[in-house]
Short mmCIF file of C-alpha atoms and ligand atoms in Angstrom, two decimals:
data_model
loop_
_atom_site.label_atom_id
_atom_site.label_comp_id
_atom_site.label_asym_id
_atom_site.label_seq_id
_atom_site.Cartn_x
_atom_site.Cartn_y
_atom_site.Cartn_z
CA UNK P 1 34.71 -24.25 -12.84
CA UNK P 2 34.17 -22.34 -9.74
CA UNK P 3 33.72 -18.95 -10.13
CA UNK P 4 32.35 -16.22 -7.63
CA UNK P 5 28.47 -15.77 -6.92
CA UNK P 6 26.83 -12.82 -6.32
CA UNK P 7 27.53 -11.17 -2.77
CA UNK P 8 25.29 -10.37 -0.08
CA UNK P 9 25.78 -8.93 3.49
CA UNK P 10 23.29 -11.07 6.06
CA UNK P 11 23.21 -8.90 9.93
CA UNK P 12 21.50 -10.71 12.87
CA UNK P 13 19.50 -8.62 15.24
CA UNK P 14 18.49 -11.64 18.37
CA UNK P 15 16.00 -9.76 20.15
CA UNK P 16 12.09 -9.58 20.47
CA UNK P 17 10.10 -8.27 22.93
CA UNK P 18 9.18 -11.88 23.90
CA UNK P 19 9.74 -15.23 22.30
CA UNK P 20 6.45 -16.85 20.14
CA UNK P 21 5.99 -20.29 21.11
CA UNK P 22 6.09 -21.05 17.65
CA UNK P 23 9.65 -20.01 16.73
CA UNK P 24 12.49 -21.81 16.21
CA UNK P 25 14.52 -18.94 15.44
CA UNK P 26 17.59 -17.90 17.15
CA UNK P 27 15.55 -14.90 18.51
CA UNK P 28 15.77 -14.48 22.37
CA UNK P 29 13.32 -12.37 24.88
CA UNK P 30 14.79 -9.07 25.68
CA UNK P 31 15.32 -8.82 29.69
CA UNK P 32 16.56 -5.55 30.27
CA UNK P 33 17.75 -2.31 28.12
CA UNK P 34 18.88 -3.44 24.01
CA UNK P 35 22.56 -3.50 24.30
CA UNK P 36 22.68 -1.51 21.19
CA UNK P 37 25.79 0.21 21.39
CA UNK P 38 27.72 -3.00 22.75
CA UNK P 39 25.70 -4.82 19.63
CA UNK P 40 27.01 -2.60 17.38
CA UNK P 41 30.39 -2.62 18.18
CA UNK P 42 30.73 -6.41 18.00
CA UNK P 43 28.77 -6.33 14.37
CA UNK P 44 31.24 -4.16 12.85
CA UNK P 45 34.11 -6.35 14.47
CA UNK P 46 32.44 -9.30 12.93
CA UNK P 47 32.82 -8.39 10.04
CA UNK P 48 36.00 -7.10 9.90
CA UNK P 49 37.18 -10.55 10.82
CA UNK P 50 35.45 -12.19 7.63
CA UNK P 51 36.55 -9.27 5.24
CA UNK P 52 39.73 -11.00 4.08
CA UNK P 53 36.69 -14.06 2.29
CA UNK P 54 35.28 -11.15 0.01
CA UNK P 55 38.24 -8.24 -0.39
CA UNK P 56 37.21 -6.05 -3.42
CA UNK P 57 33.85 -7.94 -3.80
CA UNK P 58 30.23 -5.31 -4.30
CA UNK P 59 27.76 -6.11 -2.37
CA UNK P 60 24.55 -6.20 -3.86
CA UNK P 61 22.25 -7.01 -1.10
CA UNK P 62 21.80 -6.35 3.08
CA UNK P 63 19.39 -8.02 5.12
CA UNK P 64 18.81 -6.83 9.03
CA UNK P 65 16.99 -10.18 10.16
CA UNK P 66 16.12 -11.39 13.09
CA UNK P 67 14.92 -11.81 15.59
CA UNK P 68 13.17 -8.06 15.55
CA UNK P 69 15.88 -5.81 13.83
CA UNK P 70 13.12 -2.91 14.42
CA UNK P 71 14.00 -2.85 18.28
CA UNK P 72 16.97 -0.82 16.92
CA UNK P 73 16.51 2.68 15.75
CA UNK P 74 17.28 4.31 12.91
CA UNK P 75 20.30 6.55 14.44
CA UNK P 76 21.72 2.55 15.21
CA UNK P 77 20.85 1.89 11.81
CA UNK P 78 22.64 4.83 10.21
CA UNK P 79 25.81 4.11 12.12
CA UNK P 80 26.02 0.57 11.01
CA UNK P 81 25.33 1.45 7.35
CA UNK P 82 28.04 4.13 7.27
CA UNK P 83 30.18 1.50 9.32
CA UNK P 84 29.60 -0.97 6.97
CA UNK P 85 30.38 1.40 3.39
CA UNK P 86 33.95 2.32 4.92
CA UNK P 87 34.57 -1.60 5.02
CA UNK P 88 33.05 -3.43 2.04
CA UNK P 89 31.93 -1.59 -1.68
CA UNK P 90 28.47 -1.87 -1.20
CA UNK P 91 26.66 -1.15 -5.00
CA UNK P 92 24.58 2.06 -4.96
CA UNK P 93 21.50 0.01 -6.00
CA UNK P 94 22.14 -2.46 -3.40
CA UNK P 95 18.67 -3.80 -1.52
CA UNK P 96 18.91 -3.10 1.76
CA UNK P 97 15.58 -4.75 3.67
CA UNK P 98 14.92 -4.10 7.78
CA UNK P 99 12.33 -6.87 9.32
CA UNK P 100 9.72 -4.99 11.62
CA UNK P 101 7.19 -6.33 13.85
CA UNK P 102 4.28 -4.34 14.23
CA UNK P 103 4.17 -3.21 18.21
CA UNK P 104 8.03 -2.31 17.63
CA UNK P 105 7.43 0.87 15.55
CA UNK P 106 7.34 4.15 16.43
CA UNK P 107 5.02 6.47 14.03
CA UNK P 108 7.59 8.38 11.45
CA UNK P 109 10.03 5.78 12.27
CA UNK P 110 9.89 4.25 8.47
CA UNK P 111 10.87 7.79 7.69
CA UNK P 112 13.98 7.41 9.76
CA UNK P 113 14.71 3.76 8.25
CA UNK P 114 14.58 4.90 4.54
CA UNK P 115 16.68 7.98 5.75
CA UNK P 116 19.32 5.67 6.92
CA UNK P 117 19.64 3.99 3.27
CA UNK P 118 17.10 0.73 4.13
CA UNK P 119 15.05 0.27 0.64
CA UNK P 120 12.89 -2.75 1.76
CA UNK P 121 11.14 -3.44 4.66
CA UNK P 122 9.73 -6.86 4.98
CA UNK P 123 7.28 -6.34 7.91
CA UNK P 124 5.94 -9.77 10.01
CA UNK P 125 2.04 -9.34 9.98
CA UNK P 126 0.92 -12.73 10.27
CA UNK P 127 -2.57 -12.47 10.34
CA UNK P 128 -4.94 -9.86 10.42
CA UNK P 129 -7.04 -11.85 12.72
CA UNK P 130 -6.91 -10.69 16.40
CA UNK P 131 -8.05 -13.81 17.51
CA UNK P 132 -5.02 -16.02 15.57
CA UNK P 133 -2.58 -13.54 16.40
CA UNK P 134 -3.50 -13.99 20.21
CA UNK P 135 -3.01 -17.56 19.63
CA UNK P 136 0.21 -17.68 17.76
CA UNK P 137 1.44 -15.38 21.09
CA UNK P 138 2.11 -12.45 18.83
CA UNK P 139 2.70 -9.19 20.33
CA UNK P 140 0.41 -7.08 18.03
CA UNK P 141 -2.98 -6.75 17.01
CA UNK P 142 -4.17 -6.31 13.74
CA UNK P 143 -4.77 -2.55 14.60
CA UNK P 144 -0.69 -2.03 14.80
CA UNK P 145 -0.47 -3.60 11.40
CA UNK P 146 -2.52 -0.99 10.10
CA UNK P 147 -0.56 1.75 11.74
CA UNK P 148 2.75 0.51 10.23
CA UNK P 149 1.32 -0.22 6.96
CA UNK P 150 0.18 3.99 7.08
CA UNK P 151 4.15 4.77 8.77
CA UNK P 152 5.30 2.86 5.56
CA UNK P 153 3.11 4.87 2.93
CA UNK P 154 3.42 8.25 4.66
CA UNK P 155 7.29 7.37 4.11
CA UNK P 156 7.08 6.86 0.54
CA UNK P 157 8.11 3.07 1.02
CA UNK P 158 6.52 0.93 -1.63
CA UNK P 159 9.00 -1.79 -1.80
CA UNK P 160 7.73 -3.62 0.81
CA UNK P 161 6.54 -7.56 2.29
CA UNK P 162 4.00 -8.83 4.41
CA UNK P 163 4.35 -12.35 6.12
CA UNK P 164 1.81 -14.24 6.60
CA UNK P 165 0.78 -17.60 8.02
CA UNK P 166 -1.62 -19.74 7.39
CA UNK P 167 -2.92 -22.97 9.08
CA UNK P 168 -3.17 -21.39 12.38
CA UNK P 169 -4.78 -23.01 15.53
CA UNK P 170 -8.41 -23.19 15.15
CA UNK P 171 -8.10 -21.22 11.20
CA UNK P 172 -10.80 -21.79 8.84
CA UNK P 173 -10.34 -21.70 4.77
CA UNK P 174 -12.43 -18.56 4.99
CA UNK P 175 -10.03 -17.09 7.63
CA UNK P 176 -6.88 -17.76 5.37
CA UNK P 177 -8.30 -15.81 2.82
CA UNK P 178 -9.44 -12.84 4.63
CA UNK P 179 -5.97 -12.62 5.82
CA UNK P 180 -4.50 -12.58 2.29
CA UNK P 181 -7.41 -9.95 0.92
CA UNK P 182 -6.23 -7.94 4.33
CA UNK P 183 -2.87 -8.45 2.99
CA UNK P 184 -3.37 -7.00 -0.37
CA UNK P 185 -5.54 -4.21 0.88
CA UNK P 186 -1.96 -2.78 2.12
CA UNK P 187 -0.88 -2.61 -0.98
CA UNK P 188 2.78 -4.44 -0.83
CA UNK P 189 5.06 -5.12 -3.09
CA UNK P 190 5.45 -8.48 -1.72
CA UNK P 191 3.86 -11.35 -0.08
CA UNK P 192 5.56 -14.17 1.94
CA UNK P 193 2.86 -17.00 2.66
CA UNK P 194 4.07 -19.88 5.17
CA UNK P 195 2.39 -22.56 6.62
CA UNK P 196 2.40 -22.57 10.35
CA UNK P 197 4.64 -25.96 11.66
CA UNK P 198 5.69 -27.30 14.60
CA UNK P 199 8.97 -26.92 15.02
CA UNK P 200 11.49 -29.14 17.28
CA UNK P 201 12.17 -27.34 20.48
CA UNK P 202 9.41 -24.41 20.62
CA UNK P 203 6.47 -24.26 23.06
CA UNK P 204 4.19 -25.33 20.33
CA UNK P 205 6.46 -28.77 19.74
CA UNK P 206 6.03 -29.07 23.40
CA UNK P 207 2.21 -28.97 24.07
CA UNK P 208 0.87 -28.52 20.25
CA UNK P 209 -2.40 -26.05 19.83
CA UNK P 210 -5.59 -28.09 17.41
CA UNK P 211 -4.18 -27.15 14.03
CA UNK P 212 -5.88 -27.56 10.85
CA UNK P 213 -5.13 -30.81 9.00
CA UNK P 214 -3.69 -30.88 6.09
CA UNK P 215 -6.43 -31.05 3.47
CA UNK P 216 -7.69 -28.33 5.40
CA UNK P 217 -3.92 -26.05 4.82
CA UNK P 218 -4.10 -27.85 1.13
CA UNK P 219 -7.09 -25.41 0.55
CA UNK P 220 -5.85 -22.27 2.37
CA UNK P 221 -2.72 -22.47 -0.13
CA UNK P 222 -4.57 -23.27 -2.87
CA UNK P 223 -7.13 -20.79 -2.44
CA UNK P 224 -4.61 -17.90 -1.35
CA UNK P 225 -2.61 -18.50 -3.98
CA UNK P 226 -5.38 -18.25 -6.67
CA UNK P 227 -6.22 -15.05 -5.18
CA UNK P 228 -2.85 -13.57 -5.13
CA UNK P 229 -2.10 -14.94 -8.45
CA UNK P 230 -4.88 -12.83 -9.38
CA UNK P 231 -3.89 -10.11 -7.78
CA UNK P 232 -0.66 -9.49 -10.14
CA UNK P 233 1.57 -11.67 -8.05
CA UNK P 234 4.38 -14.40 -9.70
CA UNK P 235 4.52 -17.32 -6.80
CA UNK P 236 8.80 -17.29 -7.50
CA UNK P 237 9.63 -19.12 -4.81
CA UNK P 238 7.09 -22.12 -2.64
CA UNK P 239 6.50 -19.48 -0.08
CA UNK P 240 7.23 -16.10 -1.81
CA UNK P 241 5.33 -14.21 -4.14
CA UNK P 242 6.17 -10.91 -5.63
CA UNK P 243 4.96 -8.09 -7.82
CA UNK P 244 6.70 -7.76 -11.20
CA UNK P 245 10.38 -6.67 -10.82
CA UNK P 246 9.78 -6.32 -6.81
CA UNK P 247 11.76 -10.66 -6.08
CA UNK P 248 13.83 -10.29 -2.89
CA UNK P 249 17.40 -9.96 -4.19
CA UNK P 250 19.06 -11.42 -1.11
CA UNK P 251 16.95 -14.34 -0.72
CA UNK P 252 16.82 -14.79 -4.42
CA UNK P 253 20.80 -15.15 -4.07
CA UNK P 254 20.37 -17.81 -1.32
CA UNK P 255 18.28 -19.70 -3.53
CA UNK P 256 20.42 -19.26 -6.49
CA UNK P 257 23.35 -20.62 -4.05
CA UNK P 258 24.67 -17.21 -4.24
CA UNK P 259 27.53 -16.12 -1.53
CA UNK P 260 27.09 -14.24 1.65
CA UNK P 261 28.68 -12.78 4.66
CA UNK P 262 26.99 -13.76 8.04
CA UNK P 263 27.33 -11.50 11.19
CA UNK P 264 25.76 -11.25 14.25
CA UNK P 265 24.86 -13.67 17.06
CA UNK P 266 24.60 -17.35 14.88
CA UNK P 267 24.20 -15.46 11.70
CA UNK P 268 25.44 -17.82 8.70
CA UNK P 269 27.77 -17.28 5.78
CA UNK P 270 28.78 -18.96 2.66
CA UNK P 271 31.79 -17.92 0.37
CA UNK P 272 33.00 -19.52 -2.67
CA UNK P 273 36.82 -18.96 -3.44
CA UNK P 274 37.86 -20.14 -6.89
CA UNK P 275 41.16 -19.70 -6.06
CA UNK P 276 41.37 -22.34 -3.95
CA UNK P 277 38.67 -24.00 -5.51
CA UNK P 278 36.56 -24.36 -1.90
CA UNK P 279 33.40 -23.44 -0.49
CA UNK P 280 33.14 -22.64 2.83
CA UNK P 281 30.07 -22.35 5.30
CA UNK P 282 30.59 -20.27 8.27
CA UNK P 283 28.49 -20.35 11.53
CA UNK P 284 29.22 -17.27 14.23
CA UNK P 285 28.45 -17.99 18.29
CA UNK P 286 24.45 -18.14 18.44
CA UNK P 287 23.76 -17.07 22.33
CA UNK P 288 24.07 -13.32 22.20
CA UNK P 289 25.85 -13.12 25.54
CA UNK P 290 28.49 -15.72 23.92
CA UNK P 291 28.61 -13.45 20.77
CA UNK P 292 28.91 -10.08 22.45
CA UNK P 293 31.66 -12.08 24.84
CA UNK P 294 33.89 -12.19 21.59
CA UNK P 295 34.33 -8.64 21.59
CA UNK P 296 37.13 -10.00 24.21
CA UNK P 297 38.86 -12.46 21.97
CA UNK P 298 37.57 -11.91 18.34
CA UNK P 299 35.76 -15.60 18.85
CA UNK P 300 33.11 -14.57 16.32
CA UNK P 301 33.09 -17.87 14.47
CA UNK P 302 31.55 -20.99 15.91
CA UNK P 303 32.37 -23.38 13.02
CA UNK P 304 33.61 -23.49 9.87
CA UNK P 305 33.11 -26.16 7.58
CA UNK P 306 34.37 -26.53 3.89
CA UNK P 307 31.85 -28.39 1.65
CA UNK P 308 33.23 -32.02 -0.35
CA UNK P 309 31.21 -32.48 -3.77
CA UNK P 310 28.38 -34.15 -2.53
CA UNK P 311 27.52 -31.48 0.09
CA UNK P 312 27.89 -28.55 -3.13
CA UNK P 313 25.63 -30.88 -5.17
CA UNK P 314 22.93 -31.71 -2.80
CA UNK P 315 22.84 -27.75 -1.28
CA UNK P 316 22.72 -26.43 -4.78
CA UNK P 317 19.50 -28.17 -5.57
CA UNK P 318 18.45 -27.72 -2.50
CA UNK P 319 18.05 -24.29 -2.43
CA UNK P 320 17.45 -23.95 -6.59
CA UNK P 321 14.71 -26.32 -6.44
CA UNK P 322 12.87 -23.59 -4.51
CA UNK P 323 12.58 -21.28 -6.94
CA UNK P 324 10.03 -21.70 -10.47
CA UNK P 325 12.72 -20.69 -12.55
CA UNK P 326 14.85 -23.20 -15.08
CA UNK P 327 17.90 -24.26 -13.82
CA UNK P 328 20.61 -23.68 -16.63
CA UNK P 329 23.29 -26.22 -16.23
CA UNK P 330 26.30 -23.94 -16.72
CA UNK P 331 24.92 -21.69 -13.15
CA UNK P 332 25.21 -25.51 -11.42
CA UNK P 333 28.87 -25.41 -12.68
CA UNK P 334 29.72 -21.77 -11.96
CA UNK P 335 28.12 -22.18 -8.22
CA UNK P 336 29.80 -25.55 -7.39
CA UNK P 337 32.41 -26.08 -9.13
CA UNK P 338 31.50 -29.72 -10.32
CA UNK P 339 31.24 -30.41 -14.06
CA UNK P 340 27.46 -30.27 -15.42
CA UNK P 341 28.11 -34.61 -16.32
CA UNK P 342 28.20 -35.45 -12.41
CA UNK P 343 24.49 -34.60 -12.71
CA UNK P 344 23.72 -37.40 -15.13
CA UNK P 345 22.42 -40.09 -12.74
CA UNK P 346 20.40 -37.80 -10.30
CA UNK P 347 18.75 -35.79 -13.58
CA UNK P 348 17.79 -39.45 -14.55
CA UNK P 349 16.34 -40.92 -11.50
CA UNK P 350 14.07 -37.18 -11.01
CA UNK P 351 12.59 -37.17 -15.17
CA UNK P 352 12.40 -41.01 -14.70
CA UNK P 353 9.85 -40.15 -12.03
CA UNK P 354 8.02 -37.43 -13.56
CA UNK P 355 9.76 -34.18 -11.09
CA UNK P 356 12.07 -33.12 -13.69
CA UNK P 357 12.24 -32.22 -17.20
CA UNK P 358 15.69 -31.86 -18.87
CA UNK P 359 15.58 -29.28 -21.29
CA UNK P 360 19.65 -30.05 -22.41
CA UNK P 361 20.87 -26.76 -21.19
CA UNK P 362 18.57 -27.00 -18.38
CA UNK P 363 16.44 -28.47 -15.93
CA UNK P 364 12.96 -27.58 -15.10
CA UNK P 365 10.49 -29.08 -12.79
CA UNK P 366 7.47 -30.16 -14.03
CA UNK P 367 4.28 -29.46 -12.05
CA UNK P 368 4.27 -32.86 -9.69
CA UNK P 369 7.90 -31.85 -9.06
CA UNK P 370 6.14 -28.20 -7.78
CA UNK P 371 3.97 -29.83 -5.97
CA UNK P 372 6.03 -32.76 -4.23
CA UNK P 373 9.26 -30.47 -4.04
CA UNK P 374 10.57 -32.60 -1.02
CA UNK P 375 10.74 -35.78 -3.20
CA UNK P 376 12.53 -33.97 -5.68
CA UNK P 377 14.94 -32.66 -3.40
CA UNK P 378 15.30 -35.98 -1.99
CA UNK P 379 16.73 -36.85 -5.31
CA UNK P 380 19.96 -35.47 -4.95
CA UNK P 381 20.56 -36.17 -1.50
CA UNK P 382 24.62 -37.56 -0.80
S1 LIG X 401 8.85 -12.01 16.52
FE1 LIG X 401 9.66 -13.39 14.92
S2 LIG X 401 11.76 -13.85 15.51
FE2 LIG X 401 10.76 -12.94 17.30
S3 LIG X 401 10.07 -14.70 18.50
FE3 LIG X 401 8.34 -14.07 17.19
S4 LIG X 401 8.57 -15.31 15.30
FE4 LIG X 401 10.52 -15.43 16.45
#
C-alpha cells in the first residue's frame, strides 16, 4: 500500500556567471544585476502554491541547487530560510546543503551561509588542474578552490562535497588521480566523482573537444575509486562516495524514491498521496523570465503528470538501482503502491541474467549488475 516517503524541499537558483559548454543544466548566464529580491518573492509564492501536496508533513532535507545558488548571499539566504519555517515544519536536524562555485565566494562568506542555518555545502571543484578547468570553460582556477576550501574550514564547516570530473579533454589516468588526491587533501566529507559526457544540446554536443576513450575513463574510475576507497570512503551511490555517516540525505531520498517539493525556475517535484492512492510529478516553468512572469498569475507549474503502474515500477528501480544498498521488497510497496508479486517476472529476467540476486525479502545486485547498471535498469523498463 502506498504510504508517504520521506519529505524533502528542492529550491532552484538558474544563474551562473556564464554557461559551461558542457552543461545541460537549466542554468542560464547572468546578463545584468541577480534579480534577487524579485527571485525571492516568486520562491516563496511557489511554494505556497504546492503546500496543500504536503500540509503537516517535516521536512527533513533542503537543497539550494542550481545553477550557482552561491550568487545569492547569505542575508537572501536567511530570508528564504525564515520564509520557508513559517510555511512548512522543517525538522531541527534537517540537512540543509548550498552548491558554490569557487569564483562566486566572498572570503567569510561560509560564515554567513552556516549563520543562515545551511549545514552542507556541496562545492563544484571539478578539477584541480588549471589546464582542464580552462578547457571545461570553468570560471575558476584551482587557486579559488583552495581559498573556499580555507572559507569552509575557518567556518567550522566539515560536512562538506567536492565534485569532480573525470575524463576531461586531453586528461591522462595520472591527471584523474591527482585530482582525487587534490580532492582529499581538502579534507571533505564527501566526494561526488562524474564522468564528463556529452550532453544533447550543449556547446560540447555541438563541436565535441578529443576526450579520453573509454578504456582510458575505465581506468580513471577504477583507479580513483581504489584510492578513495582507501581513503575511508563507502562508493553509496555510482557517482557518490561518502565518509561514514556523512550520505547526502536529500539525494539519498531521490534515490530511495522518496517525495519532494520542487520550486524555482523548472525545479521538479514528486508527492505521493495515499489518500488518493496517486503519485504525482510536478514540473514548474524552466526559463527564469517565464518563472518570475508567474508572480502575475501564480503559473508556477508547467506540467503535472500522475504516474500509471508501470511508470511507479520502472522510476522506482530506476533511481534504487543507484544506490549499493539491498532493496527490501516491502520499501518497493510502501513507495509505489504496487504489491511486491508484480515484481515476479522482471526479478526473474535480471537473476536469470546474473544482475540480480533475490534474497526473498530483498533484492541485491550482484557485482556485473554494479558494473552494467544500465542493463539492469533496462530490466524493468514499461
Ligand atoms: S557552473 Fe554548473 S550549473 Fe552553471 S553552467 Fe557551469 S556546470 Fe552548469
Amino acid at each position: 500500500m502506498l504510504s508517504h516517503q520521506p519529505l524533502g524541499l528542492y529550491v532552484h537558483m538558474p544563474w551562473c556567471v556564464r554557461k559551461c559548454p558542457y552543461c545541460d543544466f537549466n542554468s542560464h548566464a547572468l546578463k545584468g544585476d541577480l534579480p534577487a529580491q524579485e527571485y525571492l518573492e516568486a520562491l516563496v509564492l511557489d511554494l505556497e502554491q504546492d503546500l496543500p501536496l504536503a500540509w503537516g508533513r517535516p521536512v527533513g532535507s533542503v537543497y539550494f541547487g542550481g545553477g550557482t545558488p552561491s550568487l545569492f548571499s547569505a542575508d537572501h539566504i536567511d530570508t528564504l530560510l525564515s520564509r520557508f519555517r513559517g510555511l512548512l515544519h522543517i525538522s531541527p536536524d534537517a540537512e540543509i546543503t548550498l552548491e558554490a562555485n569557487p569564483g562566486t565566494i566572498e572570503r567569510d562568506s561560509f560564515s554567513g551561509y552556516r549563520q543562515a542555518g545551511i549545514t552542507r555545502v556541496s562545492l563544484g571543484a571539478q578539477s584541480f588542474d588549471d589546464d582542464s578547468l580552462r578547457r571545461i570553460g570553468r570560471i575558476h582556477a584551482s587557486d579559488e578552490i583552495r581559498q573556499a576550501v580555507e572559507s569552509l574550514h575557518s567556518a567550522g564547516m566539515s560536512n562538506f562535497n567536492i565534485d569532480l570530473m573525470y575524463g576531461l579533454p586531453g586528461q591522462t589516468v595520472a591527471k584523474a588521480v591527482s585530482d582525487v588526491e587534490r580532492g582529499l587533501a581538502c579534507g571533505p566529507a564527501h566526494v561526488s566523482h562524474y564522468n564528463l559526457t556529452l550532453e544533447p544540446n550543449t556547446v560540447f554536443a555541438a563541436d565535441p573537444p578529443p576526450l579520453p576513450d573509454e578504456e582510458h575513463c575505465w581506468e580513471m574510475q577504477e583507479a580513483c575509486g581504489a584510492l578513495l576507497a582507501e581513503a575511508g570512503f563507502e562508493n553509496y551511490e555510482i557517482s557518490a562516495w561518502a565518509r561514514p555517516g556523512r550520505t547526502c540525505r536529500h539525494n539519498l531520498n531521490y534515490w530511495r524514491f522518496g517525495d519532494y517539493l520542487g520550486i524555482g525556475a523548472g525545479a521538479h517535484g514528486k508527492l505521493s498521496l495515499p489518500g488518493e492512492d496517486r503519485i504525482l510529478r510536478i514540473a514548474k516553468q524552466r526559463h527564469p523570465r517565464r518563472y518570475l512572469a508567474a508572480r502575475e498569475d501564480g503559473s508556477w507549474r508547467a506540467d503535472t503528470r500522475e504516474l500509471d503502474a508501470a511508470e511507479r515500477l520502472f522510476e522506482f528501480f530506476l533511481n534504487r538501482l543507484r544506490l549499493a544498498e539491498p532493496v527490501p521488497k516491502a520499501a518497493f510497496s510502501a513507495a509505489t503502491g504496487l504489491p511486491a508479486e508484480s515484481l515476479a517476472p522482471y526479478v526473474e529476467t535480471a537473476v536469470k541474467r546474473g544482475l540480480l540476486e533475490d534474497r526473498g525479502d530483498s533484492l541485491v545486485q550482484t557485482d556485473f549488475g554494479r558494473r552494467f547498471n544500465n542493463d539492469l535498469q533496462e530490466v524493468f523498463l514499461p
